[in-house]
Amino acid sequence: MNWELVIEFIKNTKLQHQQIFFEDEKGGDIGFFNDGLHADNPKNLNLYQDTDGKHYDDDIMRKAVENVKQTFSPKYNLFLNNCQDFTSSVIREYQKILDKNKFEPIQNYINGV
């Protein structure tokens, strides 16, 4: 048994649906459902609550979503490929973009750009 996968599954399993919301003037939301990636029904939006208390840069978050959509498996599985997996992948990609943006000026300086 791969215990790393078991631990990741336990850490990433919540009895709730996770959705990404954009707070800027463009607005919108995206989540992973059994029928794919899409915005939720507007009737359901009042059922959501903030889970991590963080506010993200929506432009970077949209880029992270687009990047993840290129590689994320569209085959939904309640236990192995679900909404939490999608949002976790997007947050990891968001952090990669932030890190790249933070160090890119230094790298450009080193490379003489």
Tab-separated table of N, CA and C in Angstrom:
chain	number	residue	atom	x	y	z
A	1	MET	N	0.844	-1.182	0.000
A	1	MET	CA	0.000	0.000	0.000
A	1	MET	C	0.886	1.240	0.000
A	2	ASN	N	0.520	2.213	-0.808
A	2	ASN	CA	1.270	3.465	-0.873
A	2	ASN	C	0.731	4.405	0.202
A	3	TRP	N	1.443	4.483	1.332
A	3	TRP	CA	0.979	5.270	2.471
A	3	TRP	C	0.989	6.757	2.187
A	4	GLU	N	1.884	7.211	1.303
A	4	GLU	CA	1.885	8.626	0.944
A	4	GLU	C	0.561	9.018	0.293
A	5	LEU	N	0.036	8.157	-0.578
A	5	LEU	CA	-1.257	8.436	-1.210
A	5	LEU	C	-2.386	8.405	-0.190
A	6	VAL	N	-2.320	7.475	0.751
A	6	VAL	CA	-3.347	7.389	1.786
A	6	VAL	C	-3.345	8.650	2.638
A	7	ILE	N	-2.161	9.103	3.030
A	7	ILE	CA	-2.051	10.313	3.848
A	7	ILE	C	-2.540	11.528	3.068
A	8	GLU	N	-2.167	11.646	1.796
A	8	GLU	CA	-2.618	12.759	0.958
A	8	GLU	C	-4.136	12.733	0.823
A	9	PHE	N	-4.701	11.547	0.653
A	9	PHE	CA	-6.157	11.409	0.547
A	9	PHE	C	-6.839	11.898	1.821
A	10	ILE	N	-6.340	11.492	2.965
A	10	ILE	CA	-6.940	11.887	4.244
A	10	ILE	C	-6.819	13.387	4.446
A	11	LYS	N	-5.653	13.953	4.149
A	11	LYS	CA	-5.456	15.391	4.317
A	11	LYS	C	-6.363	16.186	3.384
A	12	ASN	N	-6.642	15.665	2.223
A	12	ASN	CA	-7.344	16.411	1.189
A	12	ASN	C	-8.840	16.105	1.137
A	13	THR	N	-9.344	15.302	2.061
A	13	THR	CA	-10.749	14.919	2.018
A	13	THR	C	-11.540	15.733	3.034
A	14	LYS	N	-12.527	16.427	2.529
A	14	LYS	CA	-13.417	17.214	3.374
A	14	LYS	C	-14.839	16.883	2.942
A	15	LEU	N	-15.742	16.946	3.864
A	15	LEU	CA	-17.135	16.662	3.534
A	15	LEU	C	-17.809	17.948	3.056
A	16	GLN	N	-17.245	18.505	2.017
A	16	GLN	CA	-17.789	19.719	1.421
A	16	GLN	C	-17.268	19.844	-0.004
A	17	HIS	N	-17.993	20.598	-0.791
A	17	HIS	CA	-17.527	20.880	-2.147
A	17	HIS	C	-16.645	22.122	-2.093
A	18	GLN	N	-15.543	22.118	-2.823
A	18	GLN	CA	-14.676	23.291	-2.909
A	18	GLN	C	-14.809	23.913	-4.286
A	19	GLN	N	-14.848	25.220	-4.295
A	19	GLN	CA	-15.043	26.006	-5.501
A	19	GLN	C	-14.093	27.194	-5.439
A	20	ILE	N	-13.631	27.665	-6.563
A	20	ILE	CA	-12.773	28.851	-6.612
A	20	ILE	C	-13.644	30.031	-7.020
A	21	PHE	N	-13.573	31.098	-6.234
A	21	PHE	CA	-14.336	32.313	-6.502
A	21	PHE	C	-13.392	33.462	-6.812
A	22	PHE	N	-13.764	34.259	-7.777
A	22	PHE	CA	-12.994	35.442	-8.138
A	22	PHE	C	-13.705	36.664	-7.565
A	23	GLU	N	-12.940	37.523	-6.892
A	23	GLU	CA	-13.529	38.639	-6.160
A	23	GLU	C	-13.410	39.973	-6.893
A	24	ASP	N	-12.743	39.999	-8.021
A	24	ASP	CA	-12.572	41.260	-8.730
A	24	ASP	C	-13.833	41.629	-9.507
A	25	GLU	N	-13.752	42.709	-10.269
A	25	GLU	CA	-14.930	43.189	-10.998
A	25	GLU	C	-15.403	42.204	-12.066
A	26	LYS	N	-14.511	41.327	-12.540
A	26	LYS	CA	-14.911	40.314	-13.517
A	26	LYS	C	-15.765	39.228	-12.862
A	27	GLY	N	-15.469	38.946	-11.587
A	27	GLY	CA	-16.220	37.952	-10.832
A	27	GLY	C	-16.108	36.557	-11.414
A	28	GLY	N	-17.020	35.703	-11.031
A	28	GLY	CA	-17.061	34.347	-11.541
A	28	GLY	C	-16.585	33.318	-10.541
A	29	ASP	N	-16.732	32.083	-10.923
A	29	ASP	CA	-16.288	30.972	-10.091
A	29	ASP	C	-16.066	29.763	-10.988
A	30	ILE	N	-15.312	28.804	-10.479
A	30	ILE	CA	-15.075	27.551	-11.196
A	30	ILE	C	-14.840	26.447	-10.184
A	31	GLY	N	-15.345	25.285	-10.492
A	31	GLY	CA	-15.143	24.121	-9.645
A	31	GLY	C	-15.189	22.858	-10.485
A	32	PHE	N	-14.816	21.769	-9.870
A	32	PHE	CA	-14.782	20.479	-10.546
A	32	PHE	C	-15.932	19.630	-10.038
A	33	PHE	N	-16.789	19.225	-10.957
A	33	PHE	CA	-17.971	18.426	-10.649
A	33	PHE	C	-17.896	17.116	-11.424
A	34	ASN	N	-18.826	16.219	-11.148
A	34	ASN	CA	-18.828	14.941	-11.872
A	34	ASN	C	-19.096	15.125	-13.364
A	35	ASP	N	-19.579	16.309	-13.760
A	35	ASP	CA	-19.768	16.577	-15.189
A	35	ASP	C	-18.752	17.580	-15.732
A	36	GLY	N	-17.658	17.778	-15.016
A	36	GLY	CA	-16.563	18.594	-15.529
A	36	GLY	C	-16.307	19.866	-14.746
A	37	LEU	N	-15.471	20.721	-15.343
A	37	LEU	CA	-15.101	22.005	-14.750
A	37	LEU	C	-16.069	23.074	-15.227
A	38	HIS	N	-16.677	23.778	-14.276
A	38	HIS	CA	-17.579	24.859	-14.656
A	38	HIS	C	-17.998	25.653	-13.427
A	39	ALA	N	-18.665	26.774	-13.673
A	39	ALA	CA	-19.237	27.569	-12.596
A	39	ALA	C	-20.408	26.810	-11.989
A	40	ASP	N	-20.679	27.106	-10.738
A	40	ASP	CA	-21.813	26.456	-10.082
A	40	ASP	C	-23.104	27.209	-10.401
A	41	ASN	N	-24.208	26.561	-10.154
A	41	ASN	CA	-25.520	27.167	-10.309
A	41	ASN	C	-25.601	28.362	-9.359
A	42	PRO	N	-25.979	29.536	-9.853
A	42	PRO	CA	-26.065	30.720	-8.975
A	42	PRO	C	-26.940	30.500	-7.739
A	43	LYS	N	-27.909	29.614	-7.805
A	43	LYS	CA	-28.763	29.334	-6.644
A	43	LYS	C	-27.970	28.713	-5.499
A	44	ASN	N	-26.840	28.077	-5.826
A	44	ASN	CA	-26.055	27.399	-4.786
A	44	ASN	C	-24.986	28.291	-4.158
A	45	LEU	N	-24.724	29.449	-4.722
A	45	LEU	CA	-23.584	30.252	-4.293
A	45	LEU	C	-23.680	30.705	-2.837
A	46	ASN	N	-24.876	30.908	-2.322
A	46	ASN	CA	-25.000	31.333	-0.930
A	46	ASN	C	-24.716	30.199	0.056
A	47	LEU	N	-24.552	28.976	-0.430
A	47	LEU	CA	-24.262	27.827	0.436
A	47	LEU	C	-22.770	27.697	0.750
A	48	TYR	N	-21.936	28.425	0.007
A	48	TYR	CA	-20.489	28.323	0.189
A	48	TYR	C	-20.032	29.178	1.358
A	49	GLN	N	-18.902	28.755	1.935
A	49	GLN	CA	-18.246	29.565	2.956
A	49	GLN	C	-16.751	29.542	2.702
A	50	ASP	N	-16.094	30.609	3.108
A	50	ASP	CA	-14.649	30.718	2.936
A	50	ASP	C	-13.976	29.650	3.803
A	51	THR	N	-13.062	28.900	3.198
A	51	THR	CA	-12.433	27.812	3.960
A	51	THR	C	-11.014	28.099	4.397
A	52	ASP	N	-10.311	29.013	3.703
A	52	ASP	CA	-8.931	29.238	4.129
A	52	ASP	C	-8.657	30.679	4.565
A	53	GLY	N	-9.619	31.564	4.415
A	53	GLY	CA	-9.459	32.936	4.880
A	53	GLY	C	-8.497	33.785	4.073
A	54	LYS	N	-7.988	33.250	2.978
A	54	LYS	CA	-7.024	33.984	2.166
A	54	LYS	C	-7.738	34.655	1.001
A	55	HIS	N	-7.174	35.761	0.577
A	55	HIS	CA	-7.659	36.446	-0.619
A	55	HIS	C	-6.528	36.434	-1.628
A	56	TYR	N	-6.804	35.922	-2.793
A	56	TYR	CA	-5.794	35.716	-3.814
A	56	TYR	C	-5.903	36.778	-4.904
A	57	ASP	N	-4.804	36.986	-5.602
A	57	ASP	CA	-4.796	37.875	-6.758
A	57	ASP	C	-5.559	37.163	-7.874
A	58	ASP	N	-6.671	37.728	-8.300
A	58	ASP	CA	-7.540	37.045	-9.260
A	58	ASP	C	-6.884	36.847	-10.619
A	59	ASP	N	-6.044	37.774	-11.058
A	59	ASP	CA	-5.364	37.590	-12.346
A	59	ASP	C	-4.429	36.390	-12.302
A	60	ILE	N	-3.678	36.270	-11.217
A	60	ILE	CA	-2.777	35.124	-11.062
A	60	ILE	C	-3.592	33.840	-10.901
A	61	MET	N	-4.698	33.916	-10.153
A	61	MET	CA	-5.538	32.733	-9.955
A	61	MET	C	-6.134	32.259	-11.277
A	62	ARG	N	-6.564	33.188	-12.114
A	62	ARG	CA	-7.105	32.786	-13.417
A	62	ARG	C	-6.029	32.103	-14.260
A	63	LYS	N	-4.807	32.624	-14.202
A	63	LYS	CA	-3.697	31.996	-14.935
A	63	LYS	C	-3.438	30.591	-14.372
A	64	ALA	N	-3.462	30.464	-13.059
A	64	ALA	CA	-3.251	29.153	-12.434
A	64	ALA	C	-4.340	28.172	-12.859
A	65	VAL	N	-5.589	28.628	-12.895
A	65	VAL	CA	-6.696	27.761	-13.330
A	65	VAL	C	-6.461	27.307	-14.766
A	66	GLU	N	-6.102	28.239	-15.643
A	66	GLU	CA	-5.867	27.882	-17.050
A	66	GLU	C	-4.720	26.880	-17.182
A	67	ASN	N	-3.651	27.076	-16.422
A	67	ASN	CA	-2.520	26.143	-16.468
A	67	ASN	C	-2.934	24.748	-16.007
A	68	VAL	N	-3.669	24.682	-14.910
A	68	VAL	CA	-4.088	23.388	-14.361
A	68	VAL	C	-5.063	22.693	-15.316
A	69	LYS	N	-5.937	23.446	-15.951
A	69	LYS	CA	-6.896	22.851	-16.882
A	69	LYS	C	-6.191	22.113	-18.020
A	70	GLN	N	-4.967	22.500	-18.341
A	70	GLN	CA	-4.222	21.858	-19.425
A	70	GLN	C	-3.797	20.436	-19.064
A	71	THR	N	-3.623	20.162	-17.771
A	71	THR	CA	-3.083	18.861	-17.365
A	71	THR	C	-3.991	18.076	-16.420
A	72	PHE	N	-5.007	18.707	-15.870
A	72	PHE	CA	-5.855	18.045	-14.879
A	72	PHE	C	-6.768	17.029	-15.564
A	73	SER	N	-6.856	15.859	-15.005
A	73	SER	CA	-7.697	14.807	-15.582
A	73	SER	C	-9.177	15.192	-15.481
A	74	PRO	N	-9.892	15.151	-16.592
A	74	PRO	CA	-11.310	15.500	-16.563
A	74	PRO	C	-12.203	14.386	-16.023
A	75	LYS	N	-11.598	13.246	-15.697
A	75	LYS	CA	-12.397	12.108	-15.213
A	75	LYS	C	-12.584	12.236	-13.693
A	76	TYR	N	-13.776	12.614	-13.300
A	76	TYR	CA	-14.105	12.821	-11.889
A	76	TYR	C	-14.167	11.497	-11.160
A	77	ASN	N	-13.611	11.474	-9.948
A	77	ASN	CA	-13.705	10.323	-9.069
A	77	ASN	C	-13.847	10.870	-7.657
A	78	LEU	N	-14.915	10.550	-6.990
A	78	LEU	CA	-15.196	11.100	-5.673
A	78	LEU	C	-14.036	10.944	-4.703
A	79	PHE	N	-13.283	9.854	-4.815
A	79	PHE	CA	-12.212	9.588	-3.863
A	79	PHE	C	-10.819	9.925	-4.381
A	80	LEU	N	-10.605	9.879	-5.680
A	80	LEU	CA	-9.250	10.006	-6.212
A	80	LEU	C	-9.019	11.212	-7.117
A	81	ASN	N	-10.060	11.862	-7.586
A	81	ASN	CA	-9.900	13.018	-8.471
A	81	ASN	C	-11.161	13.864	-8.365
A	82	ASN	N	-11.188	14.729	-7.351
A	82	ASN	CA	-12.415	15.447	-7.032
A	82	ASN	C	-12.183	16.954	-6.934
A	83	CYS	N	-13.172	17.664	-6.425
A	83	CYS	CA	-13.089	19.118	-6.343
A	83	CYS	C	-11.930	19.585	-5.465
A	84	GLN	N	-11.649	18.871	-4.371
A	84	GLN	CA	-10.520	19.244	-3.525
A	84	GLN	C	-9.196	19.069	-4.260
A	85	ASP	N	-9.097	18.020	-5.064
A	85	ASP	CA	-7.878	17.810	-5.850
A	85	ASP	C	-7.679	18.954	-6.843
A	86	PHE	N	-8.769	19.375	-7.477
A	86	PHE	CA	-8.670	20.474	-8.431
A	86	PHE	C	-8.237	21.760	-7.733
A	87	THR	N	-8.916	22.133	-6.642
A	87	THR	CA	-8.555	23.385	-5.974
A	87	THR	C	-7.139	23.323	-5.402
A	88	SER	N	-6.732	22.171	-4.880
A	88	SER	CA	-5.352	22.034	-4.377
A	88	SER	C	-4.341	22.204	-5.504
A	89	SER	N	-4.636	21.636	-6.664
A	89	SER	CA	-3.743	21.774	-7.815
A	89	SER	C	-3.639	23.231	-8.250
A	90	VAL	N	-4.757	23.926	-8.229
A	90	VAL	CA	-4.749	25.341	-8.626
A	90	VAL	C	-3.953	26.171	-7.620
A	91	ILE	N	-4.130	25.918	-6.338
A	91	ILE	CA	-3.384	26.668	-5.319
A	91	ILE	C	-1.885	26.407	-5.451
A	92	ARG	N	-1.495	25.172	-5.717
A	92	ARG	CA	-0.066	24.872	-5.925
A	92	ARG	C	0.459	25.614	-7.152
A	93	GLU	N	-0.317	25.629	-8.228
A	93	GLU	CA	0.092	26.347	-9.442
A	93	GLU	C	0.160	27.850	-9.185
A	94	TYR	N	-0.770	28.373	-8.439
A	94	TYR	CA	-0.773	29.785	-8.055
A	94	TYR	C	0.550	30.126	-7.357
A	95	GLN	N	0.934	29.268	-6.409
A	95	GLN	CA	2.179	29.514	-5.670
A	95	GLN	C	3.393	29.445	-6.597
A	96	LYS	N	3.395	28.512	-7.545
A	96	LYS	CA	4.499	28.427	-8.516
A	96	LYS	C	4.608	29.715	-9.326
A	97	ILE	N	3.462	30.247	-9.749
A	97	ILE	CA	3.469	31.492	-10.522
A	97	ILE	C	3.999	32.631	-9.665
A	98	LEU	N	3.549	32.708	-8.419
A	98	LEU	CA	4.053	33.754	-7.514
A	98	LEU	C	5.556	33.645	-7.344
A	99	ASP	N	6.037	32.427	-7.117
A	99	ASP	CA	7.474	32.231	-6.928
A	99	ASP	C	8.247	32.623	-8.174
A	100	LYS	N	7.730	32.242	-9.341
A	100	LYS	CA	8.395	32.590	-10.591
A	100	LYS	C	8.447	34.102	-10.759
A	101	ASN	N	7.331	34.777	-10.483
A	101	ASN	CA	7.281	36.230	-10.615
A	101	ASN	C	8.206	36.921	-9.625
A	102	LYS	N	8.360	36.311	-8.460
A	102	LYS	CA	9.214	36.899	-7.428
A	102	LYS	C	10.681	36.818	-7.829
A	103	PHE	N	11.074	35.679	-8.421
A	103	PHE	CA	12.485	35.467	-8.716
A	103	PHE	C	12.869	35.811	-10.151
A	104	GLU	N	11.916	36.056	-11.005
A	104	GLU	CA	12.229	36.359	-12.402
A	104	GLU	C	13.102	37.604	-12.554
A	105	PRO	N	12.825	38.717	-11.834
A	105	PRO	CA	13.714	39.878	-11.968
A	105	PRO	C	15.158	39.574	-11.549
A	106	ILE	N	15.322	38.746	-10.533
A	106	ILE	CA	16.673	38.372	-10.090
A	106	ILE	C	17.345	37.535	-11.169
A	107	GLN	N	16.601	36.569	-11.720
A	107	GLN	CA	17.151	35.722	-12.775
A	107	GLN	C	17.505	36.559	-14.008
A	108	ASN	N	16.663	37.526	-14.351
A	108	ASN	CA	16.951	38.395	-15.489
A	108	ASN	C	18.226	39.205	-15.237
A	109	TYR	N	18.400	39.676	-14.012
A	109	TYR	CA	19.611	40.416	-13.675
A	109	TYR	C	20.844	39.542	-13.811
A	110	ILE	N	20.744	38.312	-13.320
A	110	ILE	CA	21.867	37.380	-13.398
A	110	ILE	C	22.194	37.078	-14.854
A	111	ASN	N	21.155	36.942	-15.684
A	111	ASN	CA	21.358	36.609	-17.091
A	111	ASN	C	21.639	37.835	-17.969
A	112	GLY	N	21.653	39.027	-17.349
A	112	GLY	CA	21.968	40.235	-18.096
A	112	GLY	C	20.837	40.705	-19.001
A	113	VAL	N	19.613	40.361	-18.634
A	113	VAL	CA	18.463	40.787	-19.449
A	113	VAL	C	18.003	42.144	-19.010
